Coordinates of C-alpha atoms and ligand atoms in Angstrom, one line a residue:
X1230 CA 0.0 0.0 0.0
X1231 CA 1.6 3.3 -0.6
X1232 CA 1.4 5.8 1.9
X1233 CA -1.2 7.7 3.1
X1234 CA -0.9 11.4 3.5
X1235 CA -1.7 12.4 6.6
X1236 CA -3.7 16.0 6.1
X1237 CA -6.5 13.6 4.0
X1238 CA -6.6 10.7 6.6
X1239 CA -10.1 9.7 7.9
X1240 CA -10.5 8.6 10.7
X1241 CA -11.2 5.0 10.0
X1242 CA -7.3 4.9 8.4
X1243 CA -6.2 6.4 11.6
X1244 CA -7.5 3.9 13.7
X1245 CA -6.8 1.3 11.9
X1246 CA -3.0 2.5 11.8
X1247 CA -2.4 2.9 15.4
X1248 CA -3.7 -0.6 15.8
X1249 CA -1.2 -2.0 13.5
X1250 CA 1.4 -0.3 15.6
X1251 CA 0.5 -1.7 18.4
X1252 CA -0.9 1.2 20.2
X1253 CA -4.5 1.8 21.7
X1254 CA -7.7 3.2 19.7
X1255 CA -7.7 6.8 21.5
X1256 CA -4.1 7.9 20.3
X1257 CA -6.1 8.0 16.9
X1258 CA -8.1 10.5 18.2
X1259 CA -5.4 12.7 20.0
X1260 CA -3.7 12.5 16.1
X1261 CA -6.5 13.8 14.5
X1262 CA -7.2 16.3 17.2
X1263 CA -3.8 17.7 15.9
X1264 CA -3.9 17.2 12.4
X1265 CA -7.8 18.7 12.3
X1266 CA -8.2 21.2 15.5
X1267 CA -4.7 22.5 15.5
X1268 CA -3.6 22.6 12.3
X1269 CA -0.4 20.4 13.3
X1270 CA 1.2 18.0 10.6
X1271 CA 4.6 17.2 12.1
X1272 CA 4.0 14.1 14.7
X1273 CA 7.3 16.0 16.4
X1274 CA 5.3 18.4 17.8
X1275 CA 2.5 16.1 18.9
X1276 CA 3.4 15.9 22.5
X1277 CA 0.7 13.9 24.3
X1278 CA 1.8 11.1 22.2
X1279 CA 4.7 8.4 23.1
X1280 CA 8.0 9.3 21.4
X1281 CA 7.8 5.8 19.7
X1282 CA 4.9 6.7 17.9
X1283 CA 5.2 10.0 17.1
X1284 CA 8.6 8.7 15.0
X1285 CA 6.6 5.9 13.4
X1286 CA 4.0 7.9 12.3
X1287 CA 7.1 9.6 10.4
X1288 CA 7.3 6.0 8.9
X1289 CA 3.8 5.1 8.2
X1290 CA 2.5 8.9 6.3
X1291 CA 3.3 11.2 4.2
X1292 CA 2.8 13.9 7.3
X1293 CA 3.8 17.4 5.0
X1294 CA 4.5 16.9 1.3
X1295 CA 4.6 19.8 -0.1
X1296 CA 7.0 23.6 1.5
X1297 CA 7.1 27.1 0.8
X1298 CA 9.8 27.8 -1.7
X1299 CA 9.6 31.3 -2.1
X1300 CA 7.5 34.3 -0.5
X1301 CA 6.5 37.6 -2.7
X1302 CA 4.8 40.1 -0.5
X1303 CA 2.2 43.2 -1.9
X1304 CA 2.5 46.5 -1.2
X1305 CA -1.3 46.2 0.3
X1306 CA -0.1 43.0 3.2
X1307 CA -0.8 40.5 0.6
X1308 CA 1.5 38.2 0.4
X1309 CA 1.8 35.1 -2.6
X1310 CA 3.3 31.6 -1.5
X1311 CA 4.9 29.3 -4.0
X1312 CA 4.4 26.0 -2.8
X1313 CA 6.6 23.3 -4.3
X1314 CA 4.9 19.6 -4.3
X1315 CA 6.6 16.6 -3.6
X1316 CA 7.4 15.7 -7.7
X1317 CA 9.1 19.5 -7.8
X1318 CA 6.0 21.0 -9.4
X1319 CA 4.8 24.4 -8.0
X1320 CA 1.3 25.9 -6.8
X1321 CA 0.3 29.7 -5.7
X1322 CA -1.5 30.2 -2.3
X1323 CA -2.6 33.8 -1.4
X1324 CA -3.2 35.2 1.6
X1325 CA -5.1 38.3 1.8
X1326 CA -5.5 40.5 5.0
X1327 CA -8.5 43.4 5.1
X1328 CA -9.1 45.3 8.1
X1329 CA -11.9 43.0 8.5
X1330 CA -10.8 39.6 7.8
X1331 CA -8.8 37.0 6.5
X1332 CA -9.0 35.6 3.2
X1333 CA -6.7 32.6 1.3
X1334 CA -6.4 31.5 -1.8
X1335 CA -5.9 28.1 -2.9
X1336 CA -5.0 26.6 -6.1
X1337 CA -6.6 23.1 -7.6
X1338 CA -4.3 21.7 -10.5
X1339 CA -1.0 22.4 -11.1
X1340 CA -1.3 24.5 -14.4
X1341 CA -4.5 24.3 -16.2
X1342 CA -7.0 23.0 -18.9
X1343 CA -9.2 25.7 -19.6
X1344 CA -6.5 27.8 -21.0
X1345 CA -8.5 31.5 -21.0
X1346 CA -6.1 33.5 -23.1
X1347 CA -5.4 36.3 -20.5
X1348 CA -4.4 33.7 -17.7
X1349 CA -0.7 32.9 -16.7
X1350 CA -2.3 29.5 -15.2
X1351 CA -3.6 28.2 -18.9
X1352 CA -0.3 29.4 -20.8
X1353 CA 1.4 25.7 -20.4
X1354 CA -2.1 23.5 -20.3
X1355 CA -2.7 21.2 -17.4
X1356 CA 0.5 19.5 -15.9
X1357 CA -1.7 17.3 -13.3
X1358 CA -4.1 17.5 -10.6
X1359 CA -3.7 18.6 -7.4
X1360 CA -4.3 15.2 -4.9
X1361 CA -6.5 16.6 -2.2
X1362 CA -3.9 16.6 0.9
X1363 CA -1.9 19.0 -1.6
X1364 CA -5.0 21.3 -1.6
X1365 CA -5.3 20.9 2.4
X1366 CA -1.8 21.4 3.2
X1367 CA -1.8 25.1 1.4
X1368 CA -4.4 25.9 3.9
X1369 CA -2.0 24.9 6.6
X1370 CA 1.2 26.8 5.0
X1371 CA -1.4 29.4 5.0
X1372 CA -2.3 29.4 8.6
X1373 CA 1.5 28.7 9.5
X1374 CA 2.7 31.8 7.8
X1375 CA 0.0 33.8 9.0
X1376 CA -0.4 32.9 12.4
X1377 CA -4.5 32.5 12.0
X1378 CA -7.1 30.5 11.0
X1379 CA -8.5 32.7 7.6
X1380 CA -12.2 33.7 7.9
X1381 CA -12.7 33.0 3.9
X1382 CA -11.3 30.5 1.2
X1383 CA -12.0 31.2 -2.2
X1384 CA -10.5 28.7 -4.7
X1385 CA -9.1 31.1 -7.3
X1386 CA -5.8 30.4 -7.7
X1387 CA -4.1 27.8 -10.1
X1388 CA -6.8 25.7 -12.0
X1389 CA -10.2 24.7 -12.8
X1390 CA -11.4 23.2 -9.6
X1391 CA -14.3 21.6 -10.6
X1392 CA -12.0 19.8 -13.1
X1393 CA -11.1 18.1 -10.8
X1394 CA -14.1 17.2 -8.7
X1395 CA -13.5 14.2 -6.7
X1396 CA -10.0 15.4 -5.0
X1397 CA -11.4 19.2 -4.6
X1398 CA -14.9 17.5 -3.1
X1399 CA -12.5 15.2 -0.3
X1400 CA -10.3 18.3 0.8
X1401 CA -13.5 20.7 0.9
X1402 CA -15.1 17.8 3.3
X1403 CA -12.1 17.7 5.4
X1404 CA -12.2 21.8 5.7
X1405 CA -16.4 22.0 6.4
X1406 CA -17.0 18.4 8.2
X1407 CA -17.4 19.2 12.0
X1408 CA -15.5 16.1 12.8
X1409 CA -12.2 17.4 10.7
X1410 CA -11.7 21.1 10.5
X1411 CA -15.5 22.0 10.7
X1412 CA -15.2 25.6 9.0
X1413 CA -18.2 27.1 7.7
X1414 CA -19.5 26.3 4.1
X1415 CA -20.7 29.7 3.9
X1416 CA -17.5 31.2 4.2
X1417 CA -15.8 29.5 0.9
X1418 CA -16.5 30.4 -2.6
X1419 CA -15.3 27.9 -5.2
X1420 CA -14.3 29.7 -8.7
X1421 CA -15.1 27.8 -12.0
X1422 CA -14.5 29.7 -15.7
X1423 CA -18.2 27.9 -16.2
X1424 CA -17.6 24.1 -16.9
X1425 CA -21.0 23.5 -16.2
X1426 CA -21.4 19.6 -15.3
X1427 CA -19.4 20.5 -12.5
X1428 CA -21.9 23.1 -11.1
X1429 CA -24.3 20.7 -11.4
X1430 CA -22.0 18.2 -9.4
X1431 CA -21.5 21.2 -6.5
X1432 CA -25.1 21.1 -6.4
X1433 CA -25.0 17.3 -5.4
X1434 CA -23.0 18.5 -2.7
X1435 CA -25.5 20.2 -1.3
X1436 CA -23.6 22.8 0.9
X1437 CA -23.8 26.1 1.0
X1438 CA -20.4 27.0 -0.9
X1439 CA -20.9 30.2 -3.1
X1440 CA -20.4 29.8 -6.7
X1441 CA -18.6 32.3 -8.5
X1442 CA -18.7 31.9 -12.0
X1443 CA -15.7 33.6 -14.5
X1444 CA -18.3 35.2 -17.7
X1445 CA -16.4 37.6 -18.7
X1446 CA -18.2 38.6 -21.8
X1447 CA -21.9 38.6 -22.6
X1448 CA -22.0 37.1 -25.8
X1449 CA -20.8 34.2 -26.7
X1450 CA -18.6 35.5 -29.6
X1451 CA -16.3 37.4 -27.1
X1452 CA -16.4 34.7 -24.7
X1453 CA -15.3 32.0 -27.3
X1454 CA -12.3 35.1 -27.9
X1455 CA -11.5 35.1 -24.5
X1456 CA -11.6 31.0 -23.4
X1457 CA -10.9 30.1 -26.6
X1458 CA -11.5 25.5 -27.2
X1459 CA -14.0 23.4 -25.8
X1460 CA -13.8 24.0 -22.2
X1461 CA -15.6 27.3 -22.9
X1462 CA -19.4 26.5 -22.3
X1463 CA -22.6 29.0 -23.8
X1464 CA -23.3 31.5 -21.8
X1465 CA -27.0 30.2 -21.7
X1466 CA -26.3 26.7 -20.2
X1467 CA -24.0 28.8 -17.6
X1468 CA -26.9 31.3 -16.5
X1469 CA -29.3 28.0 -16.8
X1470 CA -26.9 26.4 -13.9
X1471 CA -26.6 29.3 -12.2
X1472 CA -30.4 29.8 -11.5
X1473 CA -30.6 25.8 -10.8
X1474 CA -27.6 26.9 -8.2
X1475 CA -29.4 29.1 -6.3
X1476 CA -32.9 27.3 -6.4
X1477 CA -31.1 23.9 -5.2
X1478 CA -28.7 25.6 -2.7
X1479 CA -30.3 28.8 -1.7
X1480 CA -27.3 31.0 -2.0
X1481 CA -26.3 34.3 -4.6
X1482 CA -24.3 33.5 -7.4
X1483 CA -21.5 35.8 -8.1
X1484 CA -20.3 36.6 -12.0
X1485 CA -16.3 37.4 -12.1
X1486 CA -15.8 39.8 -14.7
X1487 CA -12.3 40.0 -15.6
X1488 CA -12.3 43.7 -17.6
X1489 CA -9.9 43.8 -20.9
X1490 CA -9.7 46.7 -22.4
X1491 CA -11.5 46.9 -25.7
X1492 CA -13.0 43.3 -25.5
X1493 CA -15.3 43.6 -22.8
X1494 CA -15.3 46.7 -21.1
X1495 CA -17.9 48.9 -23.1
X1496 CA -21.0 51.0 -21.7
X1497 CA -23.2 48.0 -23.9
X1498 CA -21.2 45.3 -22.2
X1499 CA -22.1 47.4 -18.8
X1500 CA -25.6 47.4 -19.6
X1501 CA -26.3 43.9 -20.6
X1502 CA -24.5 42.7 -18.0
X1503 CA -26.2 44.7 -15.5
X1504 CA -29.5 42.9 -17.3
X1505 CA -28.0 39.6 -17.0
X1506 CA -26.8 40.1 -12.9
X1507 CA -30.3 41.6 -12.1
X1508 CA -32.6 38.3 -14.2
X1509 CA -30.2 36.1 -12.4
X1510 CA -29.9 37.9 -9.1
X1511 CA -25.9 37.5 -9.1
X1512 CA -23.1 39.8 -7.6
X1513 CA -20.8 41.3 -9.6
X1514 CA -17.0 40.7 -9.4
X1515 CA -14.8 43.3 -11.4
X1516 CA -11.4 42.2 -11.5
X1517 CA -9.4 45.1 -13.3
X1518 CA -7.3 42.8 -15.6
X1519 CA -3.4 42.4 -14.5
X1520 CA -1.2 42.6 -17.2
X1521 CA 0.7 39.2 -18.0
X1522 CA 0.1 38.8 -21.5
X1523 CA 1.0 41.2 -24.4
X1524 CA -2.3 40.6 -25.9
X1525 CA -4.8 42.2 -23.3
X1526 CA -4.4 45.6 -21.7
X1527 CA -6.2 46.5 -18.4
X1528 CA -9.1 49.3 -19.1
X1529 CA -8.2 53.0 -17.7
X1530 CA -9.6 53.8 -14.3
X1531 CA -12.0 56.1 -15.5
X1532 CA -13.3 53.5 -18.1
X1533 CA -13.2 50.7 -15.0
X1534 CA -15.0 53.6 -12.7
X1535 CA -17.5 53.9 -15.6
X1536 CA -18.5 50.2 -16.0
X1537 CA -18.9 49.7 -12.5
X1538 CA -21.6 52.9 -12.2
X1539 CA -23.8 51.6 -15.3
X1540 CA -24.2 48.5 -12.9
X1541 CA -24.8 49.8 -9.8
X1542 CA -27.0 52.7 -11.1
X1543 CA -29.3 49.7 -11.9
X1544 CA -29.0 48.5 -8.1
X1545 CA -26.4 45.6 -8.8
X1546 CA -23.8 44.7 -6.1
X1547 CA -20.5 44.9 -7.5
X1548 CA -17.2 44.2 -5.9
X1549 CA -13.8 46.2 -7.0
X1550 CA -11.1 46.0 -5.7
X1551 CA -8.5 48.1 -7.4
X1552 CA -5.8 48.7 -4.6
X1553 CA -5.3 44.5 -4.7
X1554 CA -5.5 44.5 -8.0
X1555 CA -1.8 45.1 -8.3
X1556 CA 1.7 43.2 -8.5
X1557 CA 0.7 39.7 -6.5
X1558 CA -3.2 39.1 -6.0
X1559 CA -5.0 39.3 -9.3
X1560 CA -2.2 37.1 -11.2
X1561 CA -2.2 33.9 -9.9
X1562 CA -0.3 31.5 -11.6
X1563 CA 2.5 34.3 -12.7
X1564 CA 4.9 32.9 -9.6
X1565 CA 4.6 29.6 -11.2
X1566 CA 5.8 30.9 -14.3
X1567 CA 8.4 32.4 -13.5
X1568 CA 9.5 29.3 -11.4
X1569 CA 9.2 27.3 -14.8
X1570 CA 11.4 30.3 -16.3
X1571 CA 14.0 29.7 -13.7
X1572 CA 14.5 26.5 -13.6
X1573 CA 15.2 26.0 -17.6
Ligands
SAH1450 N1 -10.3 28.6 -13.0 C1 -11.2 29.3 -12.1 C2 -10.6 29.8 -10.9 C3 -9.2 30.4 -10.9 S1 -9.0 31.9 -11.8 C4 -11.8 30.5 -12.9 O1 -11.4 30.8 -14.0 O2 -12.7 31.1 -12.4 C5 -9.8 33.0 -10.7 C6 -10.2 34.4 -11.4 O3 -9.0 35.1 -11.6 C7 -10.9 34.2 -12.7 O4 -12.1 35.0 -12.6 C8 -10.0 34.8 -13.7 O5 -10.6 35.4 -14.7 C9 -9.2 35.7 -12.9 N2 -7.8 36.0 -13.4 C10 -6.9 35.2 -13.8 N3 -5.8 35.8 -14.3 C11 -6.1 37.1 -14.2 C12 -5.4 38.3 -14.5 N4 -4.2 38.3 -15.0 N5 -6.0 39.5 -14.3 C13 -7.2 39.6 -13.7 N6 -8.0 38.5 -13.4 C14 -7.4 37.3 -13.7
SF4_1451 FE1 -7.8 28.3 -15.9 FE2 -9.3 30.0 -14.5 FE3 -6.9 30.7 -15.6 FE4 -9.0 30.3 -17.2 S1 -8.8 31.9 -15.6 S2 -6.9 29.5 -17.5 S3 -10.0 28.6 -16.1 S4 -7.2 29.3 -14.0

């Protein structure tokens, strides 16, 4: 059997390991007490338990299998980790401080699929999936280097989660089941450029995760410019999943709208997507774009200002956020590239 890694371990595998080492059932609770309640994955530091088996534990799990390789810090407290995996691939987590609370970023696949032509994540396609103790342990680099437990999770870092369901579905019941970490579903939004059988398998979930869905463009001949292939889905089966979201799980859907200038960013676009947020009852996200391809350029303020009045003037939430918009938060995936860069 190959080994099990420790931040994904029920506790079924627990108990049934601490048996075959010869010690008694409750040590596997004291274990996962650490792992789950404290955030603790080196058996060192677990100090109610015997010295024996805290250094066969070592033996038996894969307890961290991933580090931070390098640290790149905002000039608004952000700050970008570059998380290097155990085959020497690299991930992005993002940890974002307001005066209000604390939000992280995670990534789900090492590179990815969907390959949206403004993206640094798409430029080299999918290398693989991340297993889901990868996507836990970010979370714990996270808490590590911040000192705190974040109050949101929003999966918008490297990947198209809901391309990879099944291991982004196991780490998001370790982080909500009361028995593991037990954090509010409410509190994470999960990030999808619109692959919509995977709404439809969030749905079967049946937690209250908010979906925020990347559009983009309101018709579907600037979308197919923008996510260019087969991953890119009509906008009408999106909205269409969208509604079933929010009848099936009861929660606001939120459209991303990463503005390029020139593409997508005029007073039309503004208007019919103030149509489309207000028949669908969704939030809008404006993500100013961040330059890190030739191809796109990021709208002026004034334009960016502009947009984001046509919506509200209509009574539409929008979010902006222009001071993170800069060097580390909006880019993800542009610290993986340049690891790429380096190592060649
Ligand atoms: N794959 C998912 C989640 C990761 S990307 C998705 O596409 O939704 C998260 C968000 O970051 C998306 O809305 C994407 O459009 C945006 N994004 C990616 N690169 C960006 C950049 N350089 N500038 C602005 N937004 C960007
Ligand atoms: Fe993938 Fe999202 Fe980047 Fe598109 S925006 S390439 S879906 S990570």
């Amino acid at each position: 059997m190959s080994l099990r890694a420790l931040a994904n371990c029920t506790y079924s595998d627990m108990e049934s390991l601490v048996k075959d080492l010869g010690q008694p059932v409750f040590r596997a609770k004291q274990i996962m007490e650490w792992v789950f309640k404290h955030y603790e994955l080196d058996p060192e530091r677990m100090l109610n338990l015997p010295l024996k088996l805290r250094k066969d534990l070592k033996t038996k799990l894969i307890c961290m299998s991933s580090e931070i390789k390098e640290l790149s810090k905002g000039d608004d407290k952000t700050t970008k980790l570059l998380i290097s995996l155990s085959d020497k691939e690299a991930v992005e987590m993002v940890i974002i401080p307001s005066r209000e609370r604390l939000t992280f970023c995670l990534s789900t696949q090492v590179g990815c699929p969907v390959g949206c032509r403004f993206c640094a994540s798409g430029e080299g396609g999918l290398v693989r999936n991340l297993e889901a103790h990868e996507i836990i342990e970010q979370l714990y680099h996270g808490i590590a280097h911040s000192g705190s437990f974040p109050d949101n999770i929003v999966f918008m870092g490297i990947g198209e989660g809901l391309l990879n369901f099944d291991k982004l579905a196991a780490a998001l019941g370790k982080i909500t089941e009361a028995d593991y970490i037990g954090m509010s579903p409410r509190r994470i939004t999960i990030s999808t450029s619109g692959y919509v059988p995977g709404i439809y398998r969030l749905i079967e979930l049946g937690k209250p995760f908010i979906l925020a869905v990347s559009l983009h463009a309101v018709d579907d001949a600037t979308r197919a410019e923008i996510i260019p292939g087969k991953l890119c889905y009509p906008i009408a089966e999106i909205l269409q999943a969208c509604d079933d979201y929010e009848k099936e799980i009861g929660r606001m859907v939120t459209f991303e709208y990463t503005m390029l200038a020139g593409i997508n960013d005029s007073n039309a676009d503004a208007e019919k997507l103030a149509k489309m947020a207000r028949r669908h009852h969704a939030k809008i996200n404006l993500i100013p774009y961040n330059e890190t391809s030739k191809e796109f350029k990021r709208p002026k303020e004034i334009d960016i200002f502009n947009f984001r009045d046509i919506l509200e003037k209509v009574g539409v939430t929008v979010m902006l956020r222009l001071e993170k918009g800069g060097k580390v938060n909006a880019a993800c995936g542009q610290l993986r590239v340049q690891h790429i860069k380096d190592q060649k």
